[in-house]
Amino acid sequence: MEWFCVRLMRNQGTLIHVPQYLCRSFQTSLCQERRSLTRNAFTYTELQASNTCRNLLPSTTTDSVCRLKFGQSLSRGRPLFSDIEIRNITVWTHSNGPPVPIWISQRGQNCFHTSAFHRALPAPIVWLILKPLQKIAAIILGRSIRKWWLALPPNKQLLLRQEAWQRRWKLLAVGMAAMVLVTIYVLTHLDESPVTGRTRLLVFSEKTYMELAAVTAEAYMEEFGTSLISEEDPRHQVVERVVQHMAQRNKDIPEVSSVQWSVHVVDSPIINAFVLPNGKVFIFTGMLEAVADVHQLTFILGHEMAHAVMGHSAEQASVSHVVDALALVLLTTIWALCPRDSLAMLGHWIQTKLQQLLFDRPYSRKLESEADQVGLQLAAKACADVRAGPVFWQQMEINDQLRREPTVPEWFSTHPSHKNRVTQLDRLVPQYLKLRESCSCPALPNTDPRQVFSQSVKVLLEQERVKADDRKRASQPGGLATALPTSETGTVPSQSPEASLKTAT
């Protein structure tokens, strides 16, 4: 019994199931009673471990004591545990450490619970860890099948082909049954998307992704810990007011009102922002410098909040989970049928690229377009000028051209092109202007920011054309004097193109 007590103190992180007869035989005579204290009609008796226990315990726990809580009517020599009374044992493992409670059930199986259960990793994290291992297993399986087949003598191969042909209908039935099972799995995991009501596949639950979001938020807080600006900073306060105002105006959406939104502004020139499913908003100061006014900021934050409200991360992971599982079958087939490893690797590469180009990236662009639409709706209900949404993406397009950044075809990208986003938002603006008006918002000015931006771009292009002509004349012999502007004309602007665009908008 002393050995049992020592093992109990050492294994505090485990769940130990104790038989009923062992609980009944655990007597008070094993320990020495020192004193009694009265509290809430119960008697507390502190018992010290025996010398044998002390010799077996580590040096840090030689002063371990057991405090047993039991009914006042319990007499000395009577078993401490019974089928009637519930016992509560508290074990000190360090002289100055906090007590660790242990519960013993009233009836049936009794167990010692010395610490909280350790939570398992969220399912998406487990899936991300197992994903490369699954591919490796598929490659090994396919390659093993090929090696086994090539090692067979020709007559044996012929017999197996004939047998497979004779059983072709059975094999076809097995394949059809597998397809039916996959179809049933997909149909039983369909869900209705909030706000839009679109039918989608959702394998991972919202609770699972909330747990993953908590882990991700901790990682981001650790990564950006030294770069976060203070809450007293005016930039943080502006973003905070916009987020809270948008959440208040859209509280009729359950996915918005059930989330506690919090803002974190990262001091970095990166033009980016994102929102985790648990309402953690991360925005970089580069994005704050890229927007022209609070209306554009509201649209950007509405877009990112729409991703969280719609559960796009869980949806995309769910679809990728099913597609990757089906791709494993194709991957195994490639490595089994290709005669050489080099051809199998080429087939594997082609399969990966086709999956990205034909499914992964188009689906990602679809979710981005949906976030633009829902973000415009959230901004409209928050009384923002929704006409500023298309203007922002026009600014981003001009900015990329001024920086001479290489343009990527849309079908290679996970996001729609700036031009297509502007076209889609222009088509949605009239609808959400009516929604904004129905929300009792103040009237908008007659000046359309889209027209203002178009005029500003024309002015900027004209200035660039004049500068190009001046440089051309200056490069000609004797043309330097005519290229330099005089103090009266002032043909060359004093601002850079980026600054001129910012001023015009």
Short mmCIF file of C-alpha atoms in Angstrom, two decimals, residues 5 14 25-26 56 66-67 106 180 193 219 299 328 332 416 437 474:
data_model
loop_
_atom_site.label_atom_id
_atom_site.label_comp_id
_atom_site.label_asym_id
_atom_site.label_seq_id
_atom_site.Cartn_x
_atom_site.Cartn_y
_atom_site.Cartn_z
CA CYS A 5 0.87 5.88 -2.36
CA THR A 14 -2.16 10.16 -15.32
CA SER A 25 -8.66 -1.74 2.21
CA PHE A 26 -6.91 1.60 2.34
CA LEU A 56 11.30 6.06 -2.32
CA CYS A 66 -1.68 13.59 2.46
CA ARG A 67 -4.74 15.51 3.60
CA GLN A 106 -19.20 7.55 -5.28
CA VAL A 180 -21.09 5.63 -53.26
CA SER A 193 -22.94 29.14 -45.51
CA ALA A 219 1.77 32.07 -32.36
CA PHE A 299 -14.15 47.98 -46.78
CA LEU A 328 -3.81 9.78 -52.84
CA THR A 332 -0.62 5.47 -55.76
CA PRO A 416 -8.72 37.58 -58.40
CA GLU A 437 -29.92 53.81 -47.47
CA ALA A 474 16.82 66.66 -73.04
#
